[in-house]
mmCIF file of N, CA and C in Angstrom:
data_model
loop_
_atom_site.group_PDB
_atom_site.id
_atom_site.type_symbol
_atom_site.label_atom_id
_atom_site.label_comp_id
_atom_site.label_asym_id
_atom_site.label_seq_id
_atom_site.Cartn_x
_atom_site.Cartn_y
_atom_site.Cartn_z
ATOM 1 N N MET A 117 25.141 -17.786 125.456
ATOM 2 C CA MET A 117 24.065 -16.856 125.105
ATOM 3 C C MET A 117 22.759 -17.638 125.018
ATOM 4 N N ASN A 118 21.729 -16.988 125.449
ATOM 5 C CA ASN A 118 20.409 -17.585 125.462
ATOM 6 C C ASN A 118 19.865 -17.658 124.026
ATOM 7 N N PRO A 119 19.507 -18.857 123.551
ATOM 8 C CA PRO A 119 18.966 -18.977 122.188
ATOM 9 C C PRO A 119 17.728 -18.118 121.946
ATOM 10 N N ALA A 120 16.908 -17.917 122.980
ATOM 11 C CA ALA A 120 15.713 -17.074 122.817
ATOM 12 C C ALA A 120 16.111 -15.620 122.565
ATOM 13 N N ASP A 121 17.187 -15.149 123.221
ATOM 14 C CA ASP A 121 17.665 -13.785 122.984
ATOM 15 C C ASP A 121 18.203 -13.641 121.565
ATOM 16 N N ILE A 122 18.905 -14.651 121.105
ATOM 17 C CA ILE A 122 19.443 -14.610 119.733
ATOM 18 C C ILE A 122 18.307 -14.575 118.719
ATOM 19 N N GLU A 123 17.295 -15.404 118.940
ATOM 20 C CA GLU A 123 16.141 -15.424 118.033
ATOM 21 C C GLU A 123 15.414 -14.077 118.054
ATOM 22 N N ARG A 124 15.227 -13.511 119.247
ATOM 23 C CA ARG A 124 14.574 -12.204 119.371
ATOM 24 C C ARG A 124 15.409 -11.115 118.704
ATOM 25 N N PHE A 125 16.738 -11.199 118.845
ATOM 26 C CA PHE A 125 17.632 -10.232 118.206
ATOM 27 C C PHE A 125 17.444 -10.252 116.684
ATOM 28 N N TYR A 126 17.537 -11.434 116.082
ATOM 29 C CA TYR A 126 17.463 -11.515 114.622
ATOM 30 C C TYR A 126 16.058 -11.238 114.075
ATOM 31 N N ALA A 127 15.049 -11.220 114.943
ATOM 32 C CA ALA A 127 13.710 -10.805 114.520
ATOM 33 C C ALA A 127 13.682 -9.306 114.211
ATOM 34 N N HIS A 128 14.698 -8.576 114.677
ATOM 35 C CA HIS A 128 14.795 -7.127 114.440
ATOM 36 C C HIS A 128 15.802 -6.793 113.334
ATOM 37 N N VAL A 129 16.193 -7.785 112.547
ATOM 38 C CA VAL A 129 17.208 -7.585 111.516
ATOM 39 C C VAL A 129 16.587 -7.759 110.130
ATOM 40 N N LEU A 130 16.848 -6.787 109.268
ATOM 41 C CA LEU A 130 16.399 -6.849 107.878
ATOM 42 C C LEU A 130 17.617 -7.150 107.013
ATOM 43 N N LYS A 131 17.622 -8.318 106.400
ATOM 44 C CA LYS A 131 18.745 -8.715 105.551
ATOM 45 C C LYS A 131 18.536 -8.159 104.156
ATOM 46 N N GLY A 132 19.579 -7.504 103.634
ATOM 47 C CA GLY A 132 19.499 -6.884 102.318
ATOM 48 C C GLY A 132 19.261 -7.901 101.216
ATOM 49 N N PRO A 133 18.856 -7.423 100.045
ATOM 50 C CA PRO A 133 18.448 -8.319 98.964
ATOM 51 C C PRO A 133 19.598 -9.001 98.221
ATOM 52 N N HIS A 134 20.807 -8.495 98.371
ATOM 53 C CA HIS A 134 21.935 -9.042 97.613
ATOM 54 C C HIS A 134 22.879 -9.822 98.522
ATOM 55 N N PRO A 135 23.640 -10.737 97.969
ATOM 56 C CA PRO A 135 24.543 -11.542 98.805
ATOM 57 C C PRO A 135 25.538 -10.715 99.625
ATOM 58 N N ASP A 136 25.884 -9.523 99.161
ATOM 59 C CA ASP A 136 26.865 -8.701 99.891
ATOM 60 C C ASP A 136 26.208 -7.527 100.635
ATOM 61 N N SER A 137 24.876 -7.510 100.719
ATOM 62 C CA SER A 137 24.163 -6.416 101.375
ATOM 63 C C SER A 137 24.369 -6.417 102.888
ATOM 64 N N CYS A 138 24.179 -5.246 103.473
ATOM 65 C CA CYS A 138 24.175 -5.121 104.931
ATOM 66 C C CYS A 138 22.936 -5.809 105.496
ATOM 67 N N TRP A 139 23.031 -6.181 106.773
ATOM 68 C CA TRP A 139 21.885 -6.645 107.544
ATOM 69 C C TRP A 139 21.585 -5.503 108.505
ATOM 70 N N LEU A 140 20.471 -4.835 108.327
ATOM 71 C CA LEU A 140 20.175 -3.628 109.080
ATOM 72 C C LEU A 140 19.373 -3.902 110.341
ATOM 73 N N TRP A 141 19.818 -3.286 111.426
ATOM 74 C CA TRP A 141 19.139 -3.372 112.707
ATOM 75 C C TRP A 141 17.911 -2.478 112.648
ATOM 76 N N MET A 142 16.734 -3.050 112.941
ATOM 77 C CA MET A 142 15.473 -2.312 112.873
ATOM 78 C C MET A 142 14.879 -2.079 114.267
ATOM 79 N N GLY A 143 15.631 -2.395 115.294
ATOM 80 C CA GLY A 143 15.163 -2.203 116.665
ATOM 81 C C GLY A 143 15.531 -0.823 117.180
ATOM 82 N N ALA A 144 15.752 -0.740 118.479
ATOM 83 C CA ALA A 144 16.058 0.534 119.131
ATOM 84 C C ALA A 144 17.364 1.120 118.606
ATOM 85 N N ILE A 145 17.381 2.453 118.477
ATOM 86 C CA ILE A 145 18.569 3.173 118.009
ATOM 87 C C ILE A 145 18.911 4.225 119.056
ATOM 88 N N SER A 146 20.165 4.248 119.452
ATOM 89 C CA SER A 146 20.591 5.200 120.473
ATOM 90 C C SER A 146 20.878 6.561 119.847
ATOM 91 N N ASP A 147 21.185 7.524 120.706
ATOM 92 C CA ASP A 147 21.471 8.879 120.241
ATOM 93 C C ASP A 147 22.723 8.971 119.373
ATOM 94 N N ASP A 148 23.597 7.960 119.419
ATOM 95 C CA ASP A 148 24.796 8.008 118.591
ATOM 96 C C ASP A 148 24.581 7.373 117.216
ATOM 97 N N GLY A 149 23.369 6.892 116.943
ATOM 98 C CA GLY A 149 23.054 6.325 115.636
ATOM 99 C C GLY A 149 23.300 4.837 115.513
ATOM 100 N N TYR A 150 23.749 4.190 116.586
ATOM 101 C CA TYR A 150 23.981 2.747 116.582
ATOM 102 C C TYR A 150 22.802 2.037 117.240
ATOM 103 N N GLY A 151 22.565 0.788 116.829
ATOM 104 C CA GLY A 151 21.483 0.009 117.402
ATOM 105 C C GLY A 151 21.773 -0.401 118.839
ATOM 106 N N ARG A 152 20.718 -0.633 119.603
ATOM 107 C CA ARG A 152 20.809 -1.088 120.987
ATOM 108 C C ARG A 152 19.904 -2.301 121.166
ATOM 109 N N PHE A 153 20.387 -3.258 121.973
ATOM 110 C CA PHE A 153 19.621 -4.469 122.236
ATOM 111 C C PHE A 153 19.650 -4.770 123.723
ATOM 112 N N TRP A 154 18.473 -4.977 124.299
ATOM 113 C CA TRP A 154 18.340 -5.312 125.714
ATOM 114 C C TRP A 154 18.071 -6.800 125.856
ATOM 115 N N PHE A 155 18.664 -7.412 126.870
ATOM 116 C CA PHE A 155 18.383 -8.812 127.168
ATOM 117 C C PHE A 155 18.473 -9.028 128.675
ATOM 118 N N ALA A 156 17.825 -10.093 129.124
ATOM 119 C CA ALA A 156 17.766 -10.395 130.554
ATOM 120 C C ALA A 156 19.075 -11.016 131.024
ATOM 121 N N THR A 157 19.458 -10.643 132.249
ATOM 122 C CA THR A 157 20.610 -11.257 132.912
ATOM 123 C C THR A 157 20.148 -11.724 134.288
ATOM 124 N N ALA A 158 21.018 -12.407 135.001
ATOM 125 C CA ALA A 158 20.675 -12.878 136.348
ATOM 126 C C ALA A 158 20.345 -11.705 137.269
ATOM 127 N N GLY A 159 20.975 -10.557 137.029
ATOM 128 C CA GLY A 159 20.758 -9.392 137.875
ATOM 129 C C GLY A 159 19.748 -8.397 137.349
ATOM 130 N N GLY A 160 19.077 -8.698 136.276
ATOM 131 C CA GLY A 160 18.105 -7.765 135.696
ATOM 132 C C GLY A 160 18.196 -7.725 134.182
ATOM 133 N N GLN A 161 18.496 -6.546 133.649
ATOM 134 C CA GLN A 161 18.629 -6.371 132.203
ATOM 135 C C GLN A 161 19.979 -5.777 131.869
ATOM 136 N N LYS A 162 20.413 -6.036 130.648
ATOM 137 C CA LYS A 162 21.655 -5.444 130.148
ATOM 138 C C LYS A 162 21.376 -4.914 128.753
ATOM 139 N N VAL A 163 21.999 -3.794 128.423
ATOM 140 C CA VAL A 163 21.897 -3.237 127.077
ATOM 141 C C VAL A 163 23.282 -3.290 126.451
ATOM 142 N N VAL A 164 23.316 -3.615 125.179
ATOM 143 C CA VAL A 164 24.577 -3.699 124.451
ATOM 144 C C VAL A 164 24.334 -3.186 123.032
ATOM 145 N N SER A 165 25.383 -2.714 122.404
ATOM 146 C CA SER A 165 25.270 -2.293 121.005
ATOM 147 C C SER A 165 24.846 -3.491 120.159
ATOM 148 N N ALA A 166 23.949 -3.246 119.225
ATOM 149 C CA ALA A 166 23.441 -4.334 118.389
ATOM 150 C C ALA A 166 24.573 -5.011 117.609
ATOM 151 N N HIS A 167 25.527 -4.227 117.112
ATOM 152 C CA HIS A 167 26.615 -4.831 116.337
ATOM 153 C C HIS A 167 27.507 -5.705 117.234
ATOM 154 N N ARG A 168 27.688 -5.346 118.496
ATOM 155 C CA ARG A 168 28.464 -6.181 119.427
ATOM 156 C C ARG A 168 27.727 -7.474 119.742
ATOM 157 N N PHE A 169 26.409 -7.376 119.926
ATOM 158 C CA PHE A 169 25.637 -8.583 120.189
ATOM 159 C C PHE A 169 25.734 -9.527 118.995
ATOM 160 N N ALA A 170 25.638 -8.974 117.785
ATOM 161 C CA ALA A 170 25.746 -9.804 116.580
ATOM 162 C C ALA A 170 27.096 -10.515 116.534
ATOM 163 N N LEU A 171 28.172 -9.800 116.812
ATOM 164 C CA LEU A 171 29.496 -10.433 116.835
ATOM 165 C C LEU A 171 29.582 -11.497 117.922
ATOM 166 N N ALA A 172 28.981 -11.213 119.068
ATOM 167 C CA ALA A 172 29.013 -12.172 120.171
ATOM 168 C C ALA A 172 28.325 -13.480 119.798
ATOM 169 N N THR A 173 27.293 -13.413 118.963
ATOM 170 C CA THR A 173 26.577 -14.632 118.577
ATOM 171 C C THR A 173 27.446 -15.579 117.773
ATOM 172 N N VAL A 174 28.456 -15.067 117.090
ATOM 173 C CA VAL A 174 29.315 -15.935 116.266
ATOM 174 C C VAL A 174 30.694 -16.172 116.877
ATOM 175 N N HIS A 175 31.005 -15.476 117.971
ATOM 176 C CA HIS A 175 32.329 -15.610 118.584
ATOM 177 C C HIS A 175 32.296 -16.146 120.017
ATOM 178 N N GLY A 176 31.210 -16.800 120.399
ATOM 179 C CA GLY A 176 31.185 -17.457 121.700
ATOM 180 C C GLY A 176 30.663 -16.645 122.859
ATOM 181 N N GLY A 177 29.948 -15.578 122.608
ATOM 182 C CA GLY A 177 29.333 -14.793 123.672
ATOM 183 C C GLY A 177 30.037 -13.482 123.943
ATOM 184 N N LEU A 178 29.377 -12.639 124.722
ATOM 185 C CA LEU A 178 29.911 -11.310 125.025
ATOM 186 C C LEU A 178 31.213 -11.378 125.812
ATOM 187 N N GLU A 179 31.345 -12.352 126.688
ATOM 188 C CA GLU A 179 32.574 -12.483 127.462
ATOM 189 C C GLU A 179 33.771 -12.778 126.549
ATOM 190 N N ALA A 180 33.542 -13.511 125.478
ATOM 191 C CA ALA A 180 34.620 -13.890 124.555
ATOM 192 C C ALA A 180 35.167 -12.703 123.774
ATOM 193 N N ILE A 181 34.375 -11.651 123.624
ATOM 194 C CA ILE A 181 34.819 -10.485 122.851
ATOM 195 C C ILE A 181 34.983 -9.252 123.735
ATOM 196 N N GLU A 182 34.950 -9.445 125.029
ATOM 197 C CA GLU A 182 34.938 -8.346 125.994
ATOM 198 C C GLU A 182 36.054 -7.322 125.794
ATOM 199 N N ASP A 183 37.264 -7.756 125.513
ATOM 200 C CA ASP A 183 38.407 -6.847 125.402
ATOM 201 C C ASP A 183 38.685 -6.402 123.971
ATOM 202 N N GLN A 184 37.745 -6.637 123.074
ATOM 203 C CA GLN A 184 37.967 -6.290 121.678
ATOM 204 C C GLN A 184 36.955 -5.245 121.219
ATOM 205 N N THR A 185 37.293 -4.581 120.145
ATOM 206 C CA THR A 185 36.467 -3.534 119.558
ATOM 207 C C THR A 185 35.845 -4.067 118.272
ATOM 208 N N THR A 186 34.718 -3.489 117.911
ATOM 209 C CA THR A 186 34.056 -3.861 116.660
ATOM 210 C C THR A 186 34.484 -2.917 115.548
ATOM 211 N N LEU A 187 34.904 -3.472 114.431
ATOM 212 C CA LEU A 187 35.226 -2.688 113.245
ATOM 213 C C LEU A 187 34.141 -2.948 112.211
ATOM 214 N N HIS A 188 33.543 -1.880 111.691
ATOM 215 C CA HIS A 188 32.528 -1.992 110.642
ATOM 216 C C HIS A 188 33.232 -1.923 109.287
ATOM 217 N N TRP A 189 33.283 -3.027 108.595
ATOM 218 C CA TRP A 189 33.881 -3.058 107.262
ATOM 219 C C TRP A 189 33.099 -2.145 106.317
ATOM 220 N N CYS A 190 31.770 -2.118 106.488
ATOM 221 C CA CYS A 190 30.891 -1.367 105.584
ATOM 222 C C CYS A 190 30.650 0.071 106.029
ATOM 223 N N ASP A 191 31.026 0.416 107.246
ATOM 224 C CA ASP A 191 30.820 1.765 107.799
ATOM 225 C C ASP A 191 29.348 2.182 107.890
ATOM 226 N N VAL A 192 28.455 1.224 108.048
ATOM 227 C CA VAL A 192 27.031 1.504 108.232
ATOM 228 C C VAL A 192 26.714 1.247 109.708
ATOM 229 N N PRO A 193 26.415 2.297 110.482
ATOM 230 C CA PRO A 193 26.213 2.124 111.925
ATOM 231 C C PRO A 193 25.152 1.092 112.306
ATOM 232 N N LEU A 194 24.134 0.904 111.475
ATOM 233 C CA LEU A 194 23.071 -0.044 111.808
ATOM 234 C C LEU A 194 23.301 -1.445 111.254
ATOM 235 N N CYS A 195 24.432 -1.683 110.612
ATOM 236 C CA CYS A 195 24.725 -3.008 110.067
ATOM 237 C C CYS A 195 25.111 -3.967 111.192
ATOM 238 N N VAL A 196 24.499 -5.155 111.173
ATOM 239 C CA VAL A 196 24.794 -6.192 112.165
ATOM 240 C C VAL A 196 25.161 -7.508 111.475
ATOM 241 N N ARG A 197 25.707 -7.417 110.272
ATOM 242 C CA ARG A 197 26.058 -8.632 109.523
ATOM 243 C C ARG A 197 27.371 -9.201 110.049
ATOM 244 N N ALA A 198 27.246 -10.152 110.958
ATOM 245 C CA ALA A 198 28.404 -10.800 111.566
ATOM 246 C C ALA A 198 28.391 -12.281 111.231
ATOM 247 N N SER A 199 29.532 -12.771 110.810
ATOM 248 C CA SER A 199 29.691 -14.203 110.559
ATOM 249 C C SER A 199 31.176 -14.517 110.598
ATOM 250 N N LEU A 200 31.477 -15.784 110.542
ATOM 251 C CA LEU A 200 32.877 -16.209 110.482
ATOM 252 C C LEU A 200 33.358 -16.304 109.037
ATOM 253 N N ALA A 201 32.448 -16.100 108.098
ATOM 254 C CA ALA A 201 32.766 -16.183 106.671
ATOM 255 C C ALA A 201 33.374 -14.866 106.186
ATOM 256 N N PRO A 202 34.057 -14.896 105.043
ATOM 257 C CA PRO A 202 34.619 -13.649 104.492
ATOM 258 C C PRO A 202 33.561 -12.594 104.164
ATOM 259 N N SER A 203 32.297 -12.979 104.080
ATOM 260 C CA SER A 203 31.227 -12.029 103.756
ATOM 261 C C SER A 203 30.816 -11.158 104.942
ATOM 262 N N THR A 204 31.428 -11.339 106.103
ATOM 263 C CA THR A 204 31.059 -10.565 107.283
ATOM 264 C C THR A 204 31.302 -9.074 107.066
ATOM 265 N N HIS A 205 30.479 -8.250 107.678
ATOM 266 C CA HIS A 205 30.679 -6.800 107.633
ATOM 267 C C HIS A 205 31.256 -6.290 108.941
ATOM 268 N N LEU A 206 31.282 -7.141 109.974
ATOM 269 C CA LEU A 206 31.789 -6.772 111.291
ATOM 270 C C LEU A 206 32.992 -7.630 111.640
ATOM 271 N N LEU A 207 34.022 -6.978 112.118
ATOM 272 C CA LEU A 207 35.253 -7.671 112.483
ATOM 273 C C LEU A 207 35.638 -7.317 113.905
ATOM 274 N N LEU A 208 36.318 -8.231 114.556
ATOM 275 C CA LEU A 208 36.866 -7.947 115.877
ATOM 276 C C LEU A 208 38.257 -7.375 115.716
ATOM 277 N N GLY A 209 38.613 -6.438 116.564
ATOM 278 C CA GLY A 209 39.947 -5.854 116.510
ATOM 279 C C GLY A 209 40.249 -5.093 117.780
ATOM 280 N N THR A 210 41.403 -4.483 117.789
ATOM 281 C CA THR A 210 41.817 -3.666 118.923
ATOM 282 C C THR A 210 41.386 -2.220 118.676
ATOM 283 N N ARG A 211 41.468 -1.421 119.704
ATOM 284 C CA ARG A 211 41.168 0.015 119.554
ATOM 285 C C ARG A 211 42.130 0.647 118.549
ATOM 286 N N SER A 212 43.386 0.240 118.595
ATOM 287 C CA SER A 212 44.383 0.752 117.659
ATOM 288 C C SER A 212 44.016 0.400 116.216
ATOM 289 N N GLU A 213 43.589 -0.838 115.995
ATOM 290 C CA GLU A 213 43.181 -1.243 114.643
ATOM 291 C C GLU A 213 41.956 -0.454 114.183
ATOM 292 N N ASN A 214 41.042 -0.175 115.104
ATOM 293 C CA ASN A 214 39.857 0.607 114.763
ATOM 294 C C ASN A 214 40.250 2.031 114.367
ATOM 295 N N MET A 215 41.206 2.629 115.084
ATOM 296 C CA MET A 215 41.658 3.988 114.759
ATOM 297 C C MET A 215 42.388 4.007 113.411
ATOM 298 N N LYS A 216 43.184 2.979 113.128
ATOM 299 C CA LYS A 216 43.862 2.886 111.828
ATOM 300 C C LYS A 216 42.851 2.735 110.700
ATOM 301 N N ASP A 217 41.825 1.905 110.926
ATOM 302 C CA ASP A 217 40.770 1.707 109.935
ATOM 303 C C ASP A 217 40.036 3.024 109.686
ATOM 304 N N ARG A 218 39.729 3.733 110.757
ATOM 305 C CA ARG A 218 39.053 5.026 110.661
ATOM 306 C C ARG A 218 39.887 6.013 109.856
ATOM 307 N N SER A 219 41.173 6.057 110.131
ATOM 308 C CA SER A 219 42.068 6.965 109.422
ATOM 309 C C SER A 219 42.182 6.592 107.946
ATOM 310 N N ARG A 220 42.327 5.298 107.681
ATOM 311 C CA ARG A 220 42.464 4.807 106.302
ATOM 312 C C ARG A 220 41.230 5.161 105.470
ATOM 313 N N LYS A 221 40.068 5.210 106.124
ATOM 314 C CA LYS A 221 38.818 5.504 105.427
ATOM 315 C C LYS A 221 38.479 6.987 105.439
ATOM 316 N N GLY A 222 39.383 7.800 105.986
ATOM 317 C CA GLY A 222 39.176 9.241 105.975
ATOM 318 C C GLY A 222 38.162 9.735 106.979
ATOM 319 N N ARG A 223 37.960 8.990 108.065
ATOM 320 C CA ARG A 223 36.996 9.406 109.070
ATOM 321 C C ARG A 223 37.666 9.951 110.330
ATOM 322 N N SER A 224 38.970 10.128 110.300
ATOM 323 C CA SER A 224 39.647 10.682 111.464
ATOM 324 C C SER A 224 39.535 12.205 111.432
ATOM 325 N N PRO A 225 39.737 12.847 112.572
ATOM 326 C CA PRO A 225 39.639 14.310 112.588
ATOM 327 C C PRO A 225 40.588 14.948 111.576
ATOM 328 N N SER A 226 40.010 15.622 110.631
ATOM 329 C CA SER A 226 40.752 16.300 109.573
ATOM 330 C C SER A 226 39.810 17.302 108.928
ATOM 331 N N PRO A 227 40.336 18.183 108.099
ATOM 332 C CA PRO A 227 39.435 19.120 107.404
ATOM 333 C C PRO A 227 38.350 18.399 106.599
ATOM 334 N N ASN A 228 38.688 17.229 106.032
ATOM 335 C CA ASN A 228 37.704 16.483 105.240
ATOM 336 C C ASN A 228 36.622 15.864 106.110
ATOM 337 N N ALA A 229 36.939 15.595 107.380
ATOM 338 C CA ALA A 229 35.974 14.960 108.285
ATOM 339 C C ALA A 229 35.232 15.976 109.141
ATOM 340 N N ALA A 230 35.465 17.253 108.914
ATOM 341 C CA ALA A 230 34.848 18.290 109.745
ATOM 342 C C ALA A 230 33.332 18.197 109.736
ATOM 343 N N ARG A 231 32.757 17.806 108.616
ATOM 344 C CA ARG A 231 31.293 17.729 108.544
ATOM 345 C C ARG A 231 30.741 16.695 109.521
ATOM 346 N N TRP A 232 31.495 15.610 109.771
ATOM 347 C CA TRP A 232 31.030 14.588 110.720
ATOM 348 C C TRP A 232 31.145 15.098 112.149
ATOM 349 N N ARG A 233 32.189 15.856 112.442
ATOM 350 C CA ARG A 233 32.373 16.378 113.801
ATOM 351 C C ARG A 233 31.293 17.383 114.152
ATOM 352 N N ARG A 234 30.753 18.055 113.164
ATOM 353 C CA ARG A 234 29.755 19.088 113.424
ATOM 354 C C ARG A 234 28.359 18.529 113.661
ATOM 355 N N LEU A 235 28.151 17.243 113.387
ATOM 356 C CA LEU A 235 26.841 16.653 113.611
ATOM 357 C C LEU A 235 26.650 16.378 115.098
ATOM 358 N N SER A 236 25.514 16.772 115.614
ATOM 359 C CA SER A 236 25.195 16.479 117.010
ATOM 360 C C SER A 236 24.806 15.006 117.129
ATOM 361 N N ARG A 237 24.714 14.523 118.357
ATOM 362 C CA ARG A 237 24.271 13.149 118.576
ATOM 363 C C ARG A 237 22.881 12.944 117.982
ATOM 364 N N GLU A 238 22.017 13.932 118.122
ATOM 365 C CA GLU A 238 20.660 13.835 117.588
ATOM 366 C C GLU A 238 20.675 13.733 116.061
ATOM 367 N N GLU A 239 21.568 14.505 115.428
ATOM 368 C CA GLU A 239 21.666 14.463 113.960
ATOM 369 C C GLU A 239 22.209 13.117 113.481
ATOM 370 N N ARG A 240 23.189 12.571 114.206
ATOM 371 C CA ARG A 240 23.707 11.241 113.840
ATOM 372 C C ARG A 240 22.619 10.190 113.995
ATOM 373 N N SER A 241 21.859 10.280 115.076
ATOM 374 C CA SER A 241 20.764 9.354 115.316
ATOM 375 C C SER A 241 19.715 9.483 114.228
ATOM 376 N N ALA A 242 19.339 10.709 113.892
ATOM 377 C CA ALA A 242 18.338 10.944 112.841
ATOM 378 C C ALA A 242 18.813 10.397 111.495
ATOM 379 N N ARG A 243 20.114 10.571 111.207
ATOM 380 C CA ARG A 243 20.661 10.067 109.954
ATOM 381 C C ARG A 243 20.526 8.545 109.887
ATOM 382 N N SER A 244 20.792 7.850 110.988
ATOM 383 C CA SER A 244 20.655 6.397 111.014
ATOM 384 C C SER A 244 19.203 5.981 110.835
ATOM 385 N N ARG A 245 18.299 6.711 111.509
ATOM 386 C CA ARG A 245 16.878 6.351 111.396
ATOM 387 C C ARG A 245 16.370 6.578 109.978
#
């Protein structure tokens, strides 16, 4: 990963005031409420989720995490707090682990989660902003 891209990425991050606070992405936000980060590649530009880019910075690059999914320990879509320490808010996992985590936290399709299903992409984006 290009050190200049990493520096530019973290220039858009607001670190919370407490040791266990989220690090919030203050850059571009997509319609799904998650952060987006653009960087230059040999063929032009690439866009990636901000939380994936954050994980890539501590796990050896985007290629190193290509087949894995991001799990948000804190469930905050704009959180990009990734580290190898136990204080991380982002974890690497499989799609199956992400679905189990979602279910365990009560975010899977159910009567209790109906309110989340009814939000449009615009409403999710607005909520993040």
